[in-house]
């Protein structure tokens, strides 16, 4: 394994900017282009094969359903690039959604404070993960598997063995209904696009962002190169917590006026699936948030497409499984090719 | 090569973590409110211990059964133990059942997520001298001594169909959003809905049946997809307590209240907002607390080695209870139809 430089980890030939000697990967990776192509082809085919796939009544709910997975996936992408993983996000959704729903129902909290509350709770839980992973010297999957169970316990205490009924439609601005869109564009997905764009710029064009690739490539080398590894890693988990807190509000918005204690269950798997399908290497060092958003979009497109074609709903599990294995296989091939090159 | 090994290791760890999530959450279920099980220990008190394992705990439906079971045990004298997995997962549920068998309770009543995988466990329990029964959902090919049924399969299937047909005017296309694919009770209701629709409403047609698990957001998205797939769809059925409000929410969000009608098996409090704005026409259910009451009664009778020839202990409180010896079924009575007018009468 090559050592020191926090260099571009992408497979394809790096581009050297004229003067500064900065080395950057291509703006869009091969996997992202493939995903754009696959999603585009699927949308066209489904548009032709079904009565209403490309109508706004279908595309808007599809984008709304994609939003929370994509948003959480953006955070998880940064974590995975840094060589870690966060499997506790589903439980963070549970805690944040429970707190937010209770605040709206019991105290009549309006929109902005609810969002701030949920994001703050998410950030706090992310901080717990971050401190334990960055300073605990135990692999992130163990730490976050532990916090998955602990956070779930905390969330279930908020529920108190019941559901939260009669949630007022405060968060309808992020729902799939009329209140959830402006000029036909769903607010939740718009926010995802903004966050993804910011994360893309930060990961690609700031030193701090590049550091994540270096840490994921070889943490020891990164430390020797003068990167403050622990604070960086800590920040990735806090960021994931904050985004997951916001995603919890999206989840409430697309559910019913009752919140059940199984909210968020298994969401970490959907998020990790989106990340992996998006081309991020599960072993760290390589990846992109655009790929993750596209991965989430592909998964939801397949799930909706199968129903709209009238096929058995179980088929979506099959397709998602195939996508994951193909994506990981392509990643392994790429690594092998780079090493032998 | 080293990198390959580590990749495989991480993926394996991930898979392990994932599968552990399923069972782990069941095993760690004391986190919930099932603390009662701690006291059972030897179960050597002078009253029989009746353990009830719901499909999952923490949802209003099974919590209401828990309330009814506790009330029954206070009245008729039994120790009520209530514990289930935190998700409707057969493996996680099996862990809870196993722990009750090890505790040596007197009677074990299960609402199985998967009848096939629960049967051998019920056999184990029976071998250990525990009285076994099913409630809410049956495991017909098991050794269970009685099935406590909320309402007849026929009654629920026809009740759902009649309520929907009333709203749809007796004709049109509709679809069903069900939950667990292996849930015996849901599947048998769907069978009745199919045959009763074909027979009583020849102008109506079921175009699709899809499965959302116990996930509200997924039920809502599936209902949205179904409306898009079938532009002439005028009805949706939510087959369980998470999909009943889910399909109503989908109709409300699509702005099609009054064009697409929904009914479902929903709990009154969760359905109230949808019944009020018309996105749901009716919910079909039964008195869930009464079902819990009857469950505790059945367990107590079996633990004492008694049969169900004399039902006077329950018919004072619930007069519609009947017992069918041929199918070994204890039936609560006809289903309730819940509308905007009476939903407020129930506090679950």
XYZ file of C-alpha atoms in Angstrom:
689
model
C 0.000 0.000 0.000
C 1.403 3.379 -0.933
C 2.137 5.669 1.927
C 2.010 9.253 2.895
C 0.435 11.754 0.575
C -3.228 12.669 1.144
C -3.510 12.080 -2.546
C -6.450 11.406 -4.808
C -7.569 7.894 -4.240
C -9.627 7.617 -7.439
C -8.759 4.961 -9.916
C -8.776 6.970 -13.095
C -5.810 9.122 -14.035
C -5.607 12.179 -11.798
C -5.758 15.637 -13.231
C -3.052 18.082 -12.320
C -4.181 21.696 -12.136
C -2.000 24.050 -14.148
C -0.172 26.056 -11.535
C -0.798 25.018 -7.984
C 0.086 21.385 -8.264
C -3.200 20.384 -6.677
C -4.232 16.921 -7.598
C -7.926 16.248 -7.995
C -10.005 13.378 -9.302
C -12.385 13.934 -12.160
C -15.492 15.844 -11.088
C -17.758 12.924 -11.869
C -16.670 9.340 -11.418
C -17.359 6.436 -13.703
C -19.720 4.845 -11.225
C -21.754 8.046 -10.966
C -22.086 8.249 -14.736
C -23.182 4.618 -14.845
C -25.765 5.312 -12.121
C -27.087 8.392 -13.919
C -27.403 6.237 -17.016
C -29.154 3.387 -15.207
C -31.610 5.700 -13.437
C -32.310 7.590 -16.673
C -32.911 4.396 -18.645
C -35.155 3.015 -15.875
C -37.200 6.226 -15.757
C -37.701 6.200 -19.525
C -38.581 2.504 -19.623
C -40.925 2.810 -16.644
C -42.433 5.947 -18.160
C -43.291 3.954 -21.266
C -44.297 0.723 -19.538
C -46.556 2.146 -16.823
C -49.458 4.573 -16.977
C -48.118 7.276 -14.681
C -44.512 6.721 -13.593
C -43.260 10.038 -14.970
C -46.249 12.066 -13.734
C -45.643 14.483 -10.889
C -48.001 12.391 -8.766
C -45.442 9.603 -8.968
C -42.058 11.349 -9.222
C -42.681 13.747 -6.310
C -43.522 10.965 -3.804
C -40.547 9.005 -5.136
C -38.176 11.917 -4.464
C -39.749 12.501 -1.043
C -39.277 8.824 -0.146
C -35.645 9.016 -1.322
C -34.825 12.119 0.723
C -34.255 10.707 4.236
C -32.148 7.784 2.978
C -30.091 10.091 0.770
C -29.593 12.624 3.567
C -28.450 10.018 6.084
C -26.398 8.414 3.324
C -24.452 11.653 2.784
C -23.283 11.583 6.393
C -22.564 7.861 6.297
C -20.558 8.377 3.080
C -18.182 10.751 4.865
C -17.873 8.284 7.741
C -17.162 5.360 5.402
C -14.645 7.380 3.345
C -12.778 8.028 6.619
C -12.529 4.271 7.131
C -15.349 3.966 9.676
C -19.013 3.028 9.589
C -22.133 4.098 11.464
C -24.821 1.455 11.946
C -26.597 3.427 14.685
C -28.376 5.892 12.371
C -31.671 3.983 12.446
C -31.757 4.302 16.219
C -30.815 7.990 15.981
C -33.880 8.428 13.748
C -35.962 6.674 16.418
C -34.776 8.989 19.204
C -35.026 12.194 17.149
C -38.445 11.317 15.719
C -39.760 10.400 19.167
C -38.491 13.643 20.701
C -39.720 15.790 17.806
C -43.151 14.117 17.684
C -43.559 14.437 21.446
C -42.570 18.104 21.308
C -45.122 18.817 18.560
C -47.917 16.823 20.132
C -47.478 17.648 23.799
C -46.050 21.166 23.642
C -47.306 22.375 20.247
C -43.793 23.323 19.150
C -43.770 25.074 15.717
C -41.684 24.143 12.655
C -38.332 25.828 13.143
C -37.841 24.889 16.817
C -38.854 21.305 16.007
C -36.207 21.132 13.276
C -33.567 22.650 15.551
C -34.489 20.296 18.381
C -34.339 17.199 16.203
C -31.054 18.233 14.561
C -29.550 19.071 17.963
C -30.539 15.696 19.440
C -29.105 13.977 16.371
C -25.885 15.950 16.695
C -25.594 15.017 20.355
C -25.972 11.299 19.616
C -23.481 11.690 16.749
C -21.080 13.296 19.236
C -21.374 10.226 21.483
C -20.494 7.986 18.518
C -17.708 10.302 17.425
C -16.004 10.522 20.811
C -16.171 6.750 21.300
C -14.901 5.941 17.818
C -12.209 8.636 17.560
C -10.792 8.139 21.054
C -11.893 4.617 21.887
C -9.554 2.664 19.604
C -12.262 0.087 18.921
C -13.581 -0.487 15.408
C -16.485 1.774 14.505
C -18.803 -1.130 13.696
C -18.512 -2.388 17.266
C -18.996 1.044 18.833
C -21.969 1.993 16.676
C -23.522 -1.445 17.011
C -23.409 -0.826 20.743
C -24.900 2.641 20.461
C -27.545 1.262 18.053
C -28.928 -0.749 20.957
C -28.411 1.953 23.570
C -30.082 4.666 21.463
C -32.950 2.270 20.725
C -33.438 1.821 24.455
C -33.468 5.587 24.933
C -35.945 6.058 22.085
C -38.295 3.396 23.416
C -38.315 5.161 26.790
C -39.583 8.312 25.057
C -42.364 6.241 23.490
C -43.166 4.652 26.848
C -44.628 1.468 25.359
C -47.191 3.179 23.202
C -47.461 5.093 19.953
C -47.519 8.883 19.663
C -50.947 9.720 18.258
C -52.388 12.878 16.766
C -49.149 14.491 15.568
C -50.088 17.918 14.127
C -49.088 18.486 10.464
C -46.271 20.892 11.416
C -43.762 19.018 9.244
C -46.062 18.757 6.208
C -43.621 21.096 4.416
C -41.432 18.017 3.989
C -44.247 15.601 3.144
C -45.434 14.291 -0.193
C -48.636 16.324 -0.087
C -49.414 19.732 -1.601
C -47.759 21.591 1.317
C -44.507 19.714 0.692
C -43.594 21.328 -2.624
C -43.034 24.684 -4.299
C -43.514 24.889 -8.069
C -43.717 21.120 -8.103
C -40.338 20.590 -6.410
C -40.480 18.746 -3.079
C -38.762 20.724 -0.316
C -37.212 17.660 1.270
C -35.394 16.630 -1.889
C -34.374 20.225 -2.575
C -32.684 20.282 0.828
C -30.959 16.995 0.035
C -29.636 18.498 -3.209
C -28.274 21.538 -1.364
C -26.620 19.422 1.346
C -25.183 17.056 -1.262
C -23.740 19.966 -3.250
C -22.126 21.463 -0.137
C -20.709 18.097 0.895
C -19.412 17.489 -2.621
C -17.571 20.834 -2.675
C -16.229 20.322 0.847
C -14.959 16.798 0.172
C -13.391 17.751 -3.132
C -12.128 21.273 -2.734
C -11.237 21.845 0.887
C -8.190 20.519 2.658
C -10.383 19.280 5.494
C -12.493 17.329 3.037
C -9.488 15.742 1.337
C -8.219 14.694 4.734
C -11.079 12.188 5.027
C -9.794 10.331 1.966
C -6.284 10.332 3.404
C -7.489 9.012 6.760
C -9.537 6.290 5.101
C -6.647 5.344 2.814
C -4.156 4.970 5.641
C -4.837 6.581 9.006
C -1.297 6.071 10.257
C 0.205 7.760 7.221
C -2.329 10.562 7.489
C -1.310 11.197 11.076
C 2.352 11.262 10.122
C 1.506 13.722 7.371
C 0.210 16.087 10.038
C -3.532 15.529 9.742
C -5.479 15.873 13.000
C -7.092 12.483 12.542
C -9.206 12.259 15.692
C -10.989 15.624 15.478
C -11.676 14.930 11.792
C -13.168 11.517 12.522
C -15.181 12.938 15.430
C -16.608 15.589 13.126
C -17.756 12.975 10.582
C -19.950 11.249 13.179
C -21.331 14.554 14.477
C -22.185 15.550 10.919
C -23.939 12.220 10.361
C -25.908 12.745 13.582
C -26.985 16.244 12.539
C -28.123 15.079 9.097
C -29.906 12.087 10.624
C -31.740 14.454 12.983
C -33.030 16.391 9.988
C -33.879 13.146 8.184
C -35.980 12.090 11.198
C -38.216 15.119 10.506
C -38.584 13.949 6.887
C -39.531 10.498 8.156
C -42.268 11.935 10.397
C -43.488 14.078 7.494
C -43.992 11.115 5.183
C -45.589 8.883 7.793
C -49.056 9.198 9.248
C -50.271 11.275 12.180
C -49.274 8.351 14.403
C -45.631 7.514 15.119
C -44.913 3.872 16.024
C -41.856 2.723 18.010
C -40.544 0.729 15.057
C -39.678 3.969 13.228
C -36.159 3.965 11.795
C -35.755 0.213 12.208
C -33.317 -1.061 9.585
C -32.783 2.373 8.091
C -29.012 1.997 8.558
C -29.084 -0.848 6.041
C -30.915 1.250 3.464
C -28.418 4.076 3.975
C -25.377 1.785 3.719
C -26.904 0.146 0.628
C -27.229 3.568 -1.010
C -23.619 4.421 -0.102
C -22.224 1.147 -1.453
C -24.321 1.206 -4.615
C -23.121 4.788 -5.075
C -19.558 3.539 -5.485
C -18.072 4.383 -2.101
C -15.560 1.759 -1.025
C -16.715 0.025 2.149
C -13.070 -0.133 3.275
C -12.659 3.632 3.099
C -10.476 6.011 1.151
C -12.748 6.401 -1.852
C -16.259 7.536 -2.492
C -18.609 10.368 -3.318
C -21.815 11.841 -1.965
C -23.303 12.273 -5.442
C -23.031 8.530 -5.915
C -24.861 8.004 -2.626
C -27.770 10.263 -3.624
C -27.949 8.436 -6.963
C -27.768 5.085 -5.174
C -30.697 6.047 -2.933
C -32.622 7.248 -5.984
C -31.946 3.982 -7.816
C -33.170 1.872 -4.887
C -36.417 3.833 -4.568
C -36.911 3.861 -8.355
C -36.699 0.082 -8.412
C -39.038 -0.303 -5.411
C -41.672 2.012 -6.907
C -41.174 0.726 -10.435
C -41.839 -2.852 -9.419
C -45.158 -1.933 -7.816
C -46.187 0.257 -10.714
C -45.413 -2.571 -13.135
C -47.642 -4.818 -11.046
C -44.784 -7.186 -10.216
C -44.537 -8.938 -6.811
C -43.164 -6.502 -4.230
C -40.569 -9.017 -2.932
C -38.603 -8.550 -6.174
C -37.173 -5.243 -4.945
C -35.126 -7.090 -2.292
C -33.658 -9.241 -5.036
C -32.701 -6.288 -7.217
C -31.212 -4.282 -4.347
C -29.140 -7.310 -3.331
C -27.847 -7.683 -6.874
C -26.984 -3.975 -7.074
C -24.999 -4.147 -3.829
C -23.025 -7.174 -4.923
C -22.337 -5.734 -8.365
C -21.220 -2.429 -6.827
C -18.897 -4.096 -4.314
C -17.571 -6.423 -7.010
C -16.766 -3.496 -9.285
C -15.005 -1.808 -6.356
C -12.845 -4.876 -5.695
C -11.941 -5.157 -9.378
C -10.936 -1.514 -9.414
C -8.676 -2.011 -6.405
C -7.040 -5.025 -7.988
C -6.466 -3.203 -11.250
C -4.909 -0.230 -9.466
C -2.570 -2.406 -7.465
C -1.360 -4.338 -10.465
C -1.029 -1.172 -12.572
C -4.264 -9.424 -0.946
C -4.261 -8.016 2.532
C -6.732 -5.396 1.450
C -9.017 -8.108 0.126
C -9.005 -9.913 3.391
C -9.866 -6.766 5.291
C -12.665 -5.982 2.856
C -14.108 -9.398 3.391
C -13.711 -9.022 7.127
C -15.572 -5.730 7.230
C -18.356 -7.079 5.052
C -18.621 -10.180 7.166
C -18.728 -8.060 10.293
C -21.417 -5.961 8.693
C -23.476 -8.995 7.791
C -23.011 -10.321 11.295
C -24.040 -6.997 12.766
C -27.047 -6.975 10.530
C -28.249 -10.416 11.373
C -27.503 -9.767 15.004
C -29.736 -6.704 14.851
C -32.703 -8.880 14.118
C -32.287 -11.362 16.873
C -30.400 -9.039 19.168
C -33.300 -6.673 19.432
C -35.527 -9.538 20.424
C -33.083 -10.795 22.976
C -32.637 -7.362 24.425
C -36.357 -6.793 24.580
C -36.449 -6.355 28.360
C -35.455 -2.831 27.378
C -39.119 -2.319 26.635
C -41.861 -2.465 29.181
C -41.926 -6.207 29.579
C -40.241 -5.927 32.947
C -42.947 -8.084 34.455
C -41.152 -11.222 33.302
C -38.479 -10.662 35.914
C -40.838 -11.533 38.721
C -41.944 -14.826 37.229
C -38.709 -16.710 37.957
C -39.752 -20.092 39.193
C -43.397 -19.312 38.634
C -44.074 -21.253 41.799
C -46.777 -18.990 43.216
C -50.248 -20.276 43.994
C -51.760 -18.662 40.911
C -50.910 -19.969 37.433
C -48.511 -17.863 35.348
C -49.775 -17.044 31.856
C -47.151 -15.726 29.415
C -48.291 -13.929 26.290
C -45.837 -13.289 23.436
C -47.183 -10.707 20.947
C -45.885 -10.318 17.382
C -44.106 -7.212 18.590
C -44.430 -5.045 21.629
C -44.786 -1.288 21.890
C -47.568 -0.955 19.339
C -50.972 0.158 20.631
C -52.715 -2.974 19.443
C -50.721 -5.409 21.563
C -50.390 -2.923 24.425
C -54.193 -2.878 24.569
C -54.198 -6.685 24.681
C -51.688 -6.413 27.519
C -54.035 -4.073 29.405
C -56.918 -6.514 28.954
C -54.800 -9.479 30.037
C -53.661 -7.694 33.199
C -57.254 -6.801 34.039
C -58.348 -10.426 33.552
C -55.593 -11.781 35.784
C -56.553 -9.378 38.559
C -60.133 -10.618 38.350
C -59.745 -14.346 37.849
C -56.402 -14.807 39.607
C -53.384 -15.415 37.411
C -49.925 -13.981 36.934
C -49.797 -12.158 33.589
C -46.426 -12.053 31.818
C -46.133 -9.980 28.664
C -43.082 -9.813 26.456
C -42.441 -9.697 22.738
C -39.797 -8.763 20.191
C -39.389 -5.065 19.294
C -39.995 -5.865 15.657
C -42.367 -8.308 13.989
C -39.617 -10.823 13.342
C -40.042 -14.592 13.628
C -36.494 -15.278 14.859
C -36.591 -12.558 17.506
C -39.973 -13.832 18.641
C -38.638 -17.380 18.925
C -35.972 -16.129 21.365
C -38.644 -14.676 23.632
C -40.709 -17.864 23.454
C -37.647 -19.948 24.291
C -36.905 -17.847 27.354
C -40.456 -18.365 28.635
C -40.131 -22.109 28.103
C -36.901 -22.073 30.123
C -38.610 -20.091 32.876
C -41.196 -22.838 33.068
C -44.357 -20.765 32.954
C -47.679 -22.582 33.415
C -49.309 -21.447 30.197
C -47.761 -19.957 27.063
C -49.827 -18.034 24.540
C -48.257 -16.777 21.301
C -49.393 -14.522 18.465
C -46.958 -16.019 15.945
C -45.250 -13.951 13.262
C -44.618 -17.150 11.353
C -46.757 -20.187 12.257
C -44.325 -22.649 10.683
C -41.305 -21.572 12.678
C -43.246 -21.364 15.946
C -44.703 -24.896 15.751
C -41.582 -26.781 16.888
C -41.188 -24.364 19.801
C -44.768 -24.960 20.906
C -44.038 -28.685 20.750
C -40.992 -28.116 22.983
C -43.107 -26.157 25.440
C -45.787 -28.851 25.498
C -43.105 -31.499 26.086
C -41.968 -29.463 29.083
C -45.486 -29.652 30.499
C -46.527 -26.123 29.582
C -50.077 -25.491 28.351
C -49.818 -23.898 24.900
C -52.240 -21.714 22.970
C -52.276 -19.168 20.183
C -54.089 -15.859 20.199
C -54.719 -13.184 17.536
C -52.945 -15.301 14.879
C -53.189 -19.079 14.698
C -50.593 -21.759 14.094
C -53.075 -24.386 12.892
C -50.570 -27.203 12.349
C -49.076 -26.921 15.816
C -49.860 -28.641 19.107
C -51.657 -25.561 20.480
C -54.591 -26.565 22.658
C -56.778 -23.597 21.777
C -56.773 -20.616 19.431
C -58.203 -17.411 20.874
C -59.742 -15.694 17.868
C -60.688 -12.015 17.810
C -63.440 -12.377 15.244
C -64.065 -15.035 12.687
C -61.932 -14.874 9.572
C -65.129 -14.773 7.587
C -66.508 -11.910 9.690
C -63.427 -9.723 9.248
C -62.952 -10.404 5.545
C -66.604 -9.679 4.836
C -66.655 -6.680 7.198
C -63.729 -5.070 5.375
C -65.213 -5.800 1.962
C -68.691 -4.539 2.866
C -67.333 -1.325 4.388
C -65.198 -0.615 1.317
C -67.966 -1.505 -1.140
C -70.365 0.802 0.663
C -67.914 3.665 0.037
C -67.097 2.614 -3.551
C -70.721 2.108 -4.507
C -70.407 -1.636 -4.941
C -68.101 -1.640 -7.956
C -64.628 -0.670 -9.130
C -60.992 -1.709 -8.793
C -59.238 -1.879 -5.462
C -55.921 -3.034 -4.045
C -54.734 -4.380 -0.716
C -51.668 -3.168 1.198
C -50.877 -6.034 3.544
C -48.031 -6.329 6.058
C -46.039 -9.466 6.862
C -46.156 -11.894 3.954
C -46.307 -14.958 6.201
C -48.863 -13.673 8.728
C -51.506 -16.373 8.792
C -54.413 -14.167 9.914
C -53.789 -11.447 7.317
C -53.506 -14.013 4.537
C -56.690 -15.801 5.514
C -58.612 -12.495 5.661
C -57.292 -11.661 2.208
C -58.535 -15.042 0.960
C -62.025 -14.240 2.264
C -61.864 -10.759 0.720
C -60.995 -12.316 -2.636
C -63.744 -14.914 -2.636
C -66.417 -12.708 -1.022
C -65.702 -9.848 -3.454
C -65.976 -12.181 -6.433
C -69.199 -13.660 -5.148
C -71.058 -10.681 -3.636
C -69.702 -7.814 -5.738
C -69.161 -9.098 -9.296
C -68.492 -5.568 -10.579
C -65.581 -5.097 -8.190
C -62.056 -6.423 -8.669
C -58.908 -6.769 -6.551
C -56.058 -5.688 -8.821
C -53.049 -6.243 -6.557
C -51.917 -7.311 -3.091
C -48.617 -5.852 -1.854
C -46.676 -6.270 1.389
C -45.222 -3.403 3.414
C -44.075 -5.153 6.576
C -45.046 -3.197 9.702
C -43.597 -0.034 8.163
C -45.992 2.932 7.888
C -43.883 4.980 5.502
C -43.482 1.986 3.205
C -47.219 1.266 3.302
C -47.884 4.867 2.336
C -45.392 4.771 -0.532
C -46.785 1.455 -1.807
C -50.316 2.876 -1.749
C -49.077 5.891 -3.734
C -47.437 3.584 -6.278
C -50.605 1.512 -6.546
C -52.683 4.602 -7.311
C -50.192 5.566 -10.023
C -50.077 2.051 -11.427
C -53.863 1.883 -11.673
C -55.304 5.302 -12.569
C -58.835 3.897 -12.303
C -58.261 2.523 -8.794
C -61.009 3.692 -6.436
C -60.313 1.675 -3.309
C -57.478 0.651 -0.972
C -57.458 -1.677 2.014
C -54.847 -1.392 4.763
C -54.693 -4.907 6.140
C -52.996 -4.141 9.488
C -52.686 -1.374 12.055
C -49.669 0.252 10.369
C -50.960 0.141 6.802
C -54.543 1.235 7.586
C -53.543 4.829 8.417
C -50.768 4.543 5.799
C -53.125 4.048 2.842
C -55.377 6.852 4.123
C -52.370 9.192 4.381
C -51.417 8.341 0.773
C -54.896 9.267 -0.472
C -54.846 12.476 1.559
C -51.375 13.439 0.249
C -52.370 12.738 -3.347
C -55.352 15.074 -2.864
C -57.737 12.288 -3.896
C -59.984 12.098 -0.841
C -63.474 11.356 -2.141
C -62.137 9.695 -5.318
C -60.179 6.847 -3.752
C -61.761 5.262 -0.687
C -59.901 3.377 2.018
C -60.790 0.998 4.820
C -58.501 -0.970 7.057
C -57.759 -2.803 10.234
C -56.732 0.229 12.243
C -56.756 1.163 15.901
C -59.304 3.876 16.738
C -56.902 6.602 17.938
C -54.571 6.240 14.942
C -57.501 6.258 12.496
C -59.447 9.152 14.028
C -57.864 12.017 11.989
C -58.374 10.076 8.743
C -61.940 9.047 9.556
C -62.692 12.700 10.322
C -61.389 14.082 7.001
C -62.823 11.227 4.928
C -59.544 9.798 3.653
C -60.577 6.662 5.531
C -64.187 5.476 5.356
C -64.133 2.939 8.160
C -61.864 0.810 10.309
C -62.746 -2.783 11.093
C -61.526 -4.030 14.436
C -62.648 -5.786 17.587
C -62.405 -4.888 21.243
C -58.679 -5.483 21.625
C -58.687 -5.267 25.417
C -61.394 -7.911 25.455
C -59.174 -10.124 23.296
C -56.387 -9.729 25.859
C -58.875 -10.573 28.613
C -59.988 -13.707 26.805
C -56.352 -14.678 26.180
C -55.545 -14.539 29.893
C -58.712 -16.499 30.684
C -57.850 -19.194 28.132
C -54.318 -19.544 29.504
C -55.602 -19.847 33.054
C -58.159 -22.504 32.117
C -55.549 -24.575 30.281
C -53.025 -24.232 33.105
C -55.640 -25.618 35.486
C -56.344 -28.491 33.093
C -59.871 -27.233 32.472
C -61.638 -27.126 29.133
C -64.039 -24.561 27.732
C -67.394 -26.278 28.234
C -68.425 -23.730 30.809
C -67.798 -20.168 29.633
C -69.811 -18.430 32.328
C -66.679 -16.825 33.820
C -66.263 -14.674 30.713
C -69.738 -14.432 29.235
C -70.780 -12.222 32.144
C -68.341 -9.614 30.820
C -68.257 -10.516 27.103
C -71.540 -12.205 26.164
C -70.618 -12.974 22.527
C -67.798 -15.382 23.397
C -68.273 -18.872 21.930
C -66.169 -22.045 21.783
C -65.939 -24.402 18.849
C -64.634 -27.800 19.867
C -64.048 -29.053 16.328
C -61.476 -26.344 15.524
C -60.549 -25.724 19.198
C -61.282 -22.048 18.741
C -62.408 -19.583 21.376
C -64.156 -16.776 19.503
C -64.598 -13.251 20.905
C -67.540 -12.299 18.699
C -68.434 -10.309 15.580
C -66.077 -7.492 14.490
C -66.694 -3.808 15.212
C -66.978 -1.164 12.548
C -65.199 1.999 13.687
C -66.168 5.301 12.094
C -65.652 8.980 12.884
C -68.642 8.713 15.241
C -67.370 6.028 17.619
C -63.550 6.145 17.221
C -63.292 8.570 20.133
C -64.825 6.006 22.506
C -61.630 3.925 22.611
C -58.427 5.078 24.266
C -55.996 2.956 22.217
